[in-house]
Amino acid sequence: MFKKEFVPGSRSKVKSSAQRAIRAKVLETYPKLEPHLDDILPKKEQLDLLKIPDRVSLYCLGGEPLFWQHMDDPVMPHLKVIHKYPWAFPRIRIDRGAIRFVLSGATLMVPGLTSPGGRLPGDEEAGDGYGNGGKELEAGEVVVVEAEGKETACMVGVLKMGTQEMEEKKKGPGIENGHYVGDGLWKLDLN
Amino acid sequence: MTDTATATDARPPKHVVYCGVCTLPPEYCEYGGTTKKCSEWLVANHPDLHSHLYSEDAATKGMSNLSLDAQKRAEKDAQKKAAKAEAAEAREKTQRAASKVYIKRVERNKRKYVTEVSGLEAFGLDLKKIAKEFGKKFATGSSVTKNAGGTGDEITVQGDVSDDIFDWLQEHHAEVPEDNIELIEDKKKKASAGP
């Protein structure tokens, strides 16, 4: 989605009522973020709304991008937020071979997740917190993508296919149009 | 990385170091195309992390579970990317050396002048911010306007401040070489300019 670097549009302050709505929405989408929400979105601080191309709005606090949203899609965290609180999001892992494709903006394909290096939730032997409590993720859920042998997440996006289906089919696109490290949103300078 | 449902609560935020060259987390530097520079930066700033990430051991461990074919492809890809990044950098450098900043004094109304500054964007400066700075420094109106041909933007400062801008640029933006700045005064109007 942010493969090209872009110039941000207008920047405006978010009404406090809208700010509360965002807070509630974030909490609803990422319940595990609750203990940290006051650190990420302090109640009294003034959020800014930044319009960026393709009808994406980016919420930021001071110079820090926090969340972005494409039209009325789910609110997605910026990767810098994910890097701070990686345990608060449902995670999957890709194998080593897929990293370079993801980092150049390709659609994440399912074989990168089902191969021995990849991890999907619902696996018995997933371990490392990838099990998601044995629950499968459905299509349309926001998921953080980590990489084999790396500690930090490299991408965040919406699943195009449920993880159960992935296990069965083992091919096709898994996540399209995500936000990955080194893309336009990552490189965006707010100051 | 070993979290269970109970351990998730109220953990302090993790601090992630970001590479000063490519802005990625250092473990992803190898995909950024400027691996060599990133590695140097990491040695200078976070030597412990460097020894952890760039050791022989780590490299072989990472590669071993890829097939030989995939390894080759990945290597080729990385090389291509590095070459691309290098070429882009070189191009930018030459472009920078060739591009000039023009400070032009334009007569507006007999003894009143505006100063137009163009070419700053080639040096990676933000015109809007600089215009604001000029306005503050000289206590005059200063704005970003379309240039005559409509091909780009320039800064228009009210009043004749060309020499001051020249000095200010040298003081605050040393990345613009002195030789690349050119002062222009409108010749025809110079005669009527007075002292």
Short mmCIF file of C-alpha atoms in Angstrom, two decimals:
data_model
loop_
_atom_site.label_atom_id
_atom_site.label_comp_id
_atom_site.label_asym_id
_atom_site.label_seq_id
_atom_site.Cartn_x
_atom_site.Cartn_y
_atom_site.Cartn_z
CA MET A 1 0.00 0.00 0.00
CA PHE A 2 2.87 2.34 0.78
CA LYS A 3 5.34 0.97 -1.69
CA LYS A 4 6.09 4.40 -3.06
CA GLU A 5 7.18 7.24 -0.90
CA PHE A 6 4.57 9.95 -0.69
CA VAL A 7 3.96 13.45 0.48
CA PRO A 8 1.52 13.80 3.35
CA GLY A 9 -1.48 16.00 2.91
CA SER A 10 -3.17 18.24 5.39
CA ARG A 11 -2.63 17.85 9.08
CA SER A 12 -5.42 18.59 11.49
CA LYS A 13 -6.20 18.15 15.13
CA VAL A 14 -8.53 15.39 16.18
CA LYS A 15 -11.59 16.32 18.22
CA SER A 16 -11.52 14.85 21.68
CA SER A 17 -14.73 12.95 21.01
CA ALA A 18 -13.21 11.47 17.88
CA GLN A 19 -10.12 10.72 19.90
CA ARG A 20 -12.21 8.73 22.35
CA ALA A 21 -13.77 6.86 19.46
CA ILE A 22 -10.35 5.93 18.12
CA ARG A 23 -9.33 4.74 21.56
CA ALA A 24 -12.39 2.55 21.82
CA LYS A 25 -11.83 1.15 18.38
CA VAL A 26 -8.20 0.33 19.04
CA LEU A 27 -9.19 -1.36 22.26
CA GLU A 28 -11.83 -3.37 20.49
CA THR A 29 -9.49 -4.50 17.73
CA TYR A 30 -6.50 -5.19 19.98
CA PRO A 31 -7.79 -6.15 23.44
CA LYS A 32 -4.33 -7.25 24.53
CA LEU A 33 -3.09 -3.69 24.13
CA GLU A 34 -5.23 -2.54 27.01
CA PRO A 35 -2.54 -2.24 29.75
CA HIS A 36 -0.42 -0.11 27.43
CA LEU A 37 -3.10 2.02 25.90
CA ASP A 38 -2.51 4.92 28.25
CA ASP A 39 1.13 4.98 27.19
CA ILE A 40 0.34 4.86 23.50
CA LEU A 41 -2.73 7.09 23.46
CA PRO A 42 -2.64 9.28 26.55
CA LYS A 43 -6.09 10.58 27.37
CA LYS A 44 -5.14 14.21 27.62
CA GLU A 45 -2.83 14.54 24.65
CA GLN A 46 -3.83 16.09 21.35
CA LEU A 47 -3.77 13.64 18.50
CA ASP A 48 -3.13 14.76 14.95
CA LEU A 49 -4.77 13.40 11.86
CA LEU A 50 -2.61 13.28 8.78
CA LYS A 51 -4.16 12.63 5.41
CA ILE A 52 -2.03 10.53 3.15
CA PRO A 53 -2.69 9.39 -0.42
CA ASP A 54 -5.09 6.53 -1.22
CA ARG A 55 -7.57 7.67 1.41
CA VAL A 56 -5.46 6.61 4.30
CA SER A 57 -5.59 8.61 7.49
CA LEU A 58 -2.71 8.45 9.89
CA TYR A 59 -3.08 9.30 13.55
CA CYS A 60 0.00 10.61 15.22
CA LEU A 61 1.01 12.06 18.52
CA GLY A 62 3.54 14.83 18.23
CA GLY A 63 6.06 13.51 15.74
CA GLU A 64 5.25 9.86 16.31
CA PRO A 65 2.99 7.98 13.93
CA LEU A 66 0.75 5.62 15.88
CA PHE A 67 -2.12 4.17 13.89
CA TRP A 68 -3.37 4.30 10.36
CA GLN A 69 -6.62 3.48 8.74
CA HIS A 70 -7.66 3.02 5.15
CA MET A 71 -11.19 4.37 4.79
CA ASP A 72 -13.28 2.30 7.18
CA ASP A 73 -11.00 -0.72 7.35
CA PRO A 74 -9.71 -1.79 10.73
CA VAL A 75 -7.33 0.58 12.48
CA MET A 76 -3.79 -0.68 12.01
CA PRO A 77 -0.82 0.08 14.21
CA HIS A 78 2.34 1.62 12.81
CA LEU A 79 5.25 -0.80 12.95
CA LYS A 80 7.10 1.32 15.47
CA VAL A 81 4.22 0.74 17.89
CA ILE A 82 4.35 -2.96 17.15
CA HIS A 83 8.06 -3.05 17.84
CA LYS A 84 7.41 -1.63 21.27
CA TYR A 85 4.57 -3.97 22.19
CA PRO A 86 4.99 -7.05 20.01
CA TRP A 87 3.15 -9.34 22.42
CA ALA A 88 -0.09 -7.41 22.15
CA PHE A 89 -0.94 -8.49 18.61
CA PRO A 90 -1.80 -11.78 16.94
CA ARG A 91 1.35 -12.87 15.20
CA ILE A 92 2.44 -15.16 12.43
CA ARG A 93 5.91 -15.89 11.14
CA ILE A 94 7.35 -16.24 7.67
CA ASP A 95 10.38 -18.24 6.65
CA ARG A 96 13.69 -16.72 5.79
CA GLY A 97 13.31 -16.94 2.05
CA ALA A 98 10.21 -14.78 2.06
CA ILE A 99 11.70 -11.83 3.92
CA ARG A 100 13.29 -10.18 0.93
CA PHE A 101 10.06 -10.31 -1.02
CA VAL A 102 8.05 -8.86 1.81
CA LEU A 103 10.56 -6.08 2.29
CA SER A 104 10.31 -5.11 -1.34
CA GLY A 105 6.55 -4.78 -1.11
CA ALA A 106 5.31 -8.03 -2.58
CA THR A 107 2.09 -9.69 -1.53
CA LEU A 108 2.80 -12.18 1.22
CA MET A 109 2.18 -15.64 -0.20
CA VAL A 110 0.97 -18.55 1.86
CA PRO A 111 3.87 -20.97 1.20
CA GLY A 112 6.11 -18.62 3.17
CA LEU A 113 3.93 -19.30 6.18
CA THR A 114 3.31 -23.02 5.84
CA SER A 115 6.93 -24.04 5.20
CA PRO A 116 9.07 -25.32 8.09
CA GLY A 117 10.36 -21.81 8.86
CA GLY A 118 6.92 -20.27 9.05
CA ARG A 119 4.52 -20.27 11.96
CA LEU A 120 0.77 -20.12 11.94
CA PRO A 121 -1.57 -19.96 14.90
CA GLY A 122 -3.46 -23.06 15.82
CA ASP A 123 -0.33 -25.19 15.41
CA GLU A 124 0.35 -27.49 18.31
CA GLU A 125 4.09 -27.06 18.06
CA ALA A 126 4.10 -23.37 17.09
CA GLY A 127 5.47 -22.22 20.43
CA ASP A 128 7.04 -18.83 20.98
CA GLY A 129 3.65 -17.24 21.38
CA TYR A 130 2.60 -17.93 17.83
CA GLY A 131 -0.05 -20.41 18.96
CA ASN A 132 -2.60 -17.68 19.68
CA GLY A 133 -4.07 -19.95 22.32
CA GLY A 134 -4.81 -22.61 19.73
CA LYS A 135 -7.26 -20.28 17.98
CA GLU A 136 -7.26 -19.96 14.24
CA LEU A 137 -7.37 -16.48 12.73
CA GLU A 138 -10.06 -15.60 10.26
CA ALA A 139 -9.77 -13.71 7.00
CA GLY A 140 -10.03 -9.98 7.58
CA GLU A 141 -8.17 -9.99 10.89
CA VAL A 142 -5.18 -7.75 11.42
CA VAL A 143 -2.02 -9.72 11.97
CA VAL A 144 1.60 -8.89 12.64
CA VAL A 145 4.16 -10.72 10.55
CA GLU A 146 7.47 -11.64 12.07
CA ALA A 147 10.34 -13.37 10.37
CA GLU A 148 12.36 -16.48 11.00
CA GLY A 149 15.51 -15.69 12.95
CA LYS A 150 14.53 -12.05 13.54
CA GLU A 151 13.21 -10.50 16.69
CA THR A 152 11.27 -7.56 15.35
CA ALA A 153 8.19 -7.64 13.20
CA CYS A 154 8.57 -6.82 9.53
CA MET A 155 5.00 -6.31 8.37
CA VAL A 156 1.45 -5.78 9.44
CA GLY A 157 -1.62 -6.39 7.34
CA VAL A 158 -5.07 -7.88 6.99
CA LEU A 159 -5.36 -11.60 6.36
CA LYS A 160 -6.86 -12.45 3.01
CA MET A 161 -7.38 -16.04 3.93
CA GLY A 162 -8.14 -17.71 7.23
CA THR A 163 -5.22 -19.55 8.75
CA GLN A 164 -7.13 -22.81 8.68
CA GLU A 165 -7.59 -22.46 4.94
CA MET A 166 -3.89 -21.67 4.56
CA GLU A 167 -2.96 -24.92 6.21
CA GLU A 168 -5.17 -26.77 3.78
CA LYS A 169 -4.39 -24.99 0.55
CA LYS A 170 -0.75 -24.02 1.08
CA LYS A 171 -0.81 -21.57 -1.78
CA GLY A 172 -2.17 -18.23 -2.90
CA PRO A 173 -1.87 -14.75 -1.47
CA GLY A 174 -1.96 -14.44 2.31
CA ILE A 175 -1.71 -10.72 2.99
CA GLU A 176 -2.02 -7.98 0.43
CA ASN A 177 -1.25 -4.31 0.80
CA GLY A 178 0.38 -4.38 4.18
CA HIS A 179 2.68 -1.95 5.89
CA TYR A 180 6.26 -3.24 6.03
CA VAL A 181 9.54 -1.90 7.35
CA GLY A 182 11.17 0.42 4.85
CA ASP A 183 8.03 1.38 2.95
CA GLY A 184 6.71 4.87 2.38
CA LEU A 185 4.84 5.01 5.66
CA TRP A 186 7.89 3.81 7.54
CA LYS A 187 10.09 6.43 5.93
CA LEU A 188 7.58 9.21 6.42
CA ASP A 189 9.16 12.07 8.28
CA LEU A 190 6.67 14.01 10.32
CA ASN A 191 8.91 16.81 11.41
CA MET B 1 9.50 -13.75 22.97
CA THR B 2 8.16 -16.33 25.35
CA ASP B 3 4.85 -14.87 26.28
CA THR B 4 1.87 -16.59 27.68
CA ALA B 5 -1.49 -15.00 28.15
CA THR B 6 -0.73 -14.09 31.74
CA ALA B 7 2.66 -12.54 31.12
CA THR B 8 1.37 -10.05 28.58
CA ASP B 9 0.12 -7.54 31.11
CA ALA B 10 1.95 -4.32 31.89
CA ARG B 11 5.28 -5.24 30.46
CA PRO B 12 7.39 -2.17 29.77
CA PRO B 13 7.67 -1.27 26.11
CA LYS B 14 10.48 -2.90 24.24
CA HIS B 15 13.15 -0.59 22.99
CA VAL B 16 14.19 -1.26 19.43
CA VAL B 17 17.33 0.23 17.96
CA TYR B 18 16.95 1.54 14.43
CA CYS B 19 19.80 1.75 11.97
CA GLY B 20 20.97 5.30 11.38
CA VAL B 21 21.66 4.65 7.72
CA CYS B 22 18.64 2.80 6.38
CA THR B 23 16.26 3.37 9.35
CA LEU B 24 15.33 -0.33 9.48
CA PRO B 25 15.90 -2.42 12.57
CA PRO B 26 19.52 -3.60 12.21
CA GLU B 27 18.55 -7.21 11.66
CA TYR B 28 16.87 -6.18 8.42
CA CYS B 29 19.78 -4.05 7.18
CA GLU B 30 20.86 -6.78 4.80
CA TYR B 31 17.68 -6.18 2.82
CA GLY B 32 18.06 -2.43 2.60
CA GLY B 33 20.73 -2.35 -0.10
CA THR B 34 23.23 -0.33 1.93
CA THR B 35 24.47 -3.23 4.00
CA LYS B 36 28.08 -2.12 4.10
CA LYS B 37 27.31 1.33 5.40
CA CYS B 38 24.79 -0.03 7.87
CA SER B 39 27.38 -2.40 9.21
CA GLU B 40 29.86 0.43 9.69
CA TRP B 41 27.26 2.50 11.45
CA LEU B 42 26.42 -0.34 13.77
CA VAL B 43 30.07 -0.86 14.68
CA ALA B 44 30.35 2.78 15.60
CA ASN B 45 27.11 3.04 17.54
CA HIS B 46 26.17 -0.37 18.87
CA PRO B 47 29.25 -2.59 18.74
CA ASP B 48 27.70 -5.35 20.84
CA LEU B 49 24.73 -5.64 18.52
CA HIS B 50 27.04 -5.69 15.55
CA SER B 51 29.08 -8.59 16.81
CA HIS B 52 25.85 -10.43 17.47
CA LEU B 53 24.31 -9.82 14.05
CA TYR B 54 27.26 -9.85 11.70
CA SER B 55 29.22 -12.78 13.08
CA GLU B 56 30.19 -15.57 10.71
CA ASP B 57 28.16 -17.93 12.79
CA ALA B 58 24.93 -16.03 12.38
CA ALA B 59 25.35 -15.75 8.65
CA THR B 60 25.87 -19.47 8.11
CA LYS B 61 23.09 -20.36 10.48
CA GLY B 62 20.69 -18.17 8.57
CA MET B 63 21.62 -19.53 5.21
CA SER B 64 21.78 -23.21 6.06
CA ASN B 65 18.07 -23.86 5.94
CA LEU B 66 17.57 -22.34 2.54
CA SER B 67 18.01 -24.46 -0.54
CA LEU B 68 21.15 -23.83 -2.58
CA ASP B 69 19.12 -22.45 -5.43
CA ALA B 70 17.25 -20.00 -3.24
CA GLN B 71 20.51 -18.93 -1.64
CA LYS B 72 21.95 -18.05 -5.01
CA ARG B 73 18.90 -16.12 -5.99
CA ALA B 74 18.82 -14.22 -2.75
CA GLU B 75 22.45 -13.30 -3.13
CA LYS B 76 21.94 -12.10 -6.66
CA ASP B 77 18.98 -10.06 -5.59
CA ALA B 78 20.91 -8.49 -2.75
CA GLN B 79 23.73 -7.59 -5.10
CA LYS B 80 21.38 -6.00 -7.54
CA LYS B 81 19.77 -4.00 -4.81
CA ALA B 82 23.11 -2.80 -3.48
CA ALA B 83 24.19 -1.73 -6.96
CA LYS B 84 20.95 0.12 -7.42
CA ALA B 85 21.30 1.96 -4.15
CA GLU B 86 24.85 2.88 -4.98
CA ALA B 87 23.92 4.20 -8.40
CA ALA B 88 21.14 6.26 -6.93
CA GLU B 89 23.50 7.77 -4.43
CA ALA B 90 26.08 8.62 -7.06
CA ARG B 91 23.43 10.18 -9.25
CA GLU B 92 22.21 12.32 -6.43
CA LYS B 93 25.73 13.44 -5.67
CA THR B 94 26.45 14.57 -9.21
CA GLN B 95 23.11 16.23 -9.40
CA ARG B 96 23.85 18.07 -6.24
CA ALA B 97 27.22 19.21 -7.50
CA ALA B 98 25.64 20.49 -10.70
CA SER B 99 22.59 22.18 -9.27
CA LYS B 100 22.69 25.80 -8.28
CA VAL B 101 20.84 27.96 -5.87
CA TYR B 102 19.77 31.26 -7.35
CA ILE B 103 19.08 34.24 -5.18
CA LYS B 104 17.39 36.77 -7.37
CA ARG B 105 16.52 40.33 -6.53
CA VAL B 106 13.50 41.55 -8.43
CA GLU B 107 12.32 45.13 -8.50
CA ARG B 108 8.74 45.36 -7.58
CA ASN B 109 8.04 49.07 -7.46
CA LYS B 110 10.91 51.55 -7.92
CA ARG B 111 12.81 51.24 -4.68
CA LYS B 112 10.99 48.18 -3.40
CA TYR B 113 12.24 44.69 -3.99
CA VAL B 114 11.37 41.07 -3.52
CA THR B 115 13.99 38.36 -3.31
CA GLU B 116 13.36 35.06 -5.03
CA VAL B 117 15.32 32.00 -3.98
CA SER B 118 15.17 28.94 -6.21
CA GLY B 119 16.99 25.64 -6.39
CA LEU B 120 17.05 24.83 -2.70
CA GLU B 121 14.98 21.68 -3.11
CA ALA B 122 17.85 19.99 -4.96
CA PHE B 123 19.77 19.98 -1.70
CA GLY B 124 17.02 18.20 0.15
CA LEU B 125 15.75 21.23 2.01
CA ASP B 126 12.12 21.76 2.79
CA LEU B 127 11.05 24.95 1.06
CA LYS B 128 8.08 25.55 3.30
CA LYS B 129 10.16 25.40 6.44
CA ILE B 130 12.92 27.58 5.04
CA ALA B 131 10.37 30.15 3.93
CA LYS B 132 9.00 30.27 7.44
CA GLU B 133 12.53 30.72 8.79
CA PHE B 134 13.20 33.60 6.41
CA GLY B 135 9.99 35.26 7.43
CA LYS B 136 10.95 34.98 11.05
CA LYS B 137 14.52 36.06 10.59
CA PHE B 138 13.90 39.08 8.40
CA ALA B 139 10.53 39.95 9.86
CA THR B 140 8.97 40.14 6.42
CA GLY B 141 6.49 38.22 4.35
CA SER B 142 7.97 35.04 2.93
CA SER B 143 6.20 32.36 0.98
CA VAL B 144 6.62 29.46 -1.37
CA THR B 145 5.40 30.35 -4.84
CA LYS B 146 5.33 28.79 -8.26
CA ASN B 147 8.18 30.04 -10.41
CA ALA B 148 7.63 31.89 -13.67
CA GLY B 149 7.70 28.84 -15.89
CA GLY B 150 5.42 26.91 -13.58
CA THR B 151 8.06 24.18 -13.44
CA GLY B 152 8.84 24.31 -9.77
CA ASP B 153 8.62 26.20 -6.54
CA GLU B 154 10.68 29.02 -5.20
CA ILE B 155 10.72 31.12 -2.09
CA THR B 156 9.70 34.74 -2.37
CA VAL B 157 10.84 37.02 0.42
CA GLN B 158 9.68 40.60 0.58
CA GLY B 159 12.45 43.16 0.65
CA ASP B 160 16.01 43.09 -0.61
CA VAL B 161 17.65 40.52 1.61
CA SER B 162 19.77 38.67 -0.94
CA ASP B 163 23.06 39.17 0.90
CA ASP B 164 21.55 38.17 4.20
CA ILE B 165 20.12 35.02 2.69
CA PHE B 166 23.51 34.20 1.26
CA ASP B 167 25.10 34.52 4.69
CA TRP B 168 22.30 32.64 6.38
CA LEU B 169 22.59 29.71 3.99
CA GLN B 170 26.28 29.37 4.69
CA GLU B 171 25.79 29.50 8.37
CA HIS B 172 22.86 27.11 8.68
CA HIS B 173 23.08 24.90 5.64
CA ALA B 174 26.69 24.08 5.02
CA GLU B 175 25.63 21.28 2.67
CA VAL B 176 25.01 23.93 0.02
CA PRO B 177 28.48 24.81 -1.25
CA GLU B 178 29.31 28.48 -1.52
CA ASP B 179 30.24 28.17 -5.19
CA ASN B 180 26.82 26.84 -6.02
CA ILE B 181 25.02 29.91 -4.79
CA GLU B 182 24.54 32.63 -7.33
CA LEU B 183 23.30 36.11 -6.67
CA ILE B 184 21.36 37.74 -9.47
CA GLU B 185 20.24 41.31 -9.65
CA ASP B 186 17.94 42.31 -12.42
CA LYS B 187 20.29 44.18 -14.69
CA LYS B 188 17.97 46.61 -16.33
CA LYS B 189 16.53 47.74 -13.08
CA LYS B 190 19.90 47.91 -11.40
CA ALA B 191 20.50 51.34 -12.89
CA SER B 192 17.53 52.73 -11.07
CA ALA B 193 18.32 50.83 -7.91
CA GLY B 194 20.32 53.64 -6.38
CA PRO B 195 23.06 52.92 -3.84
#
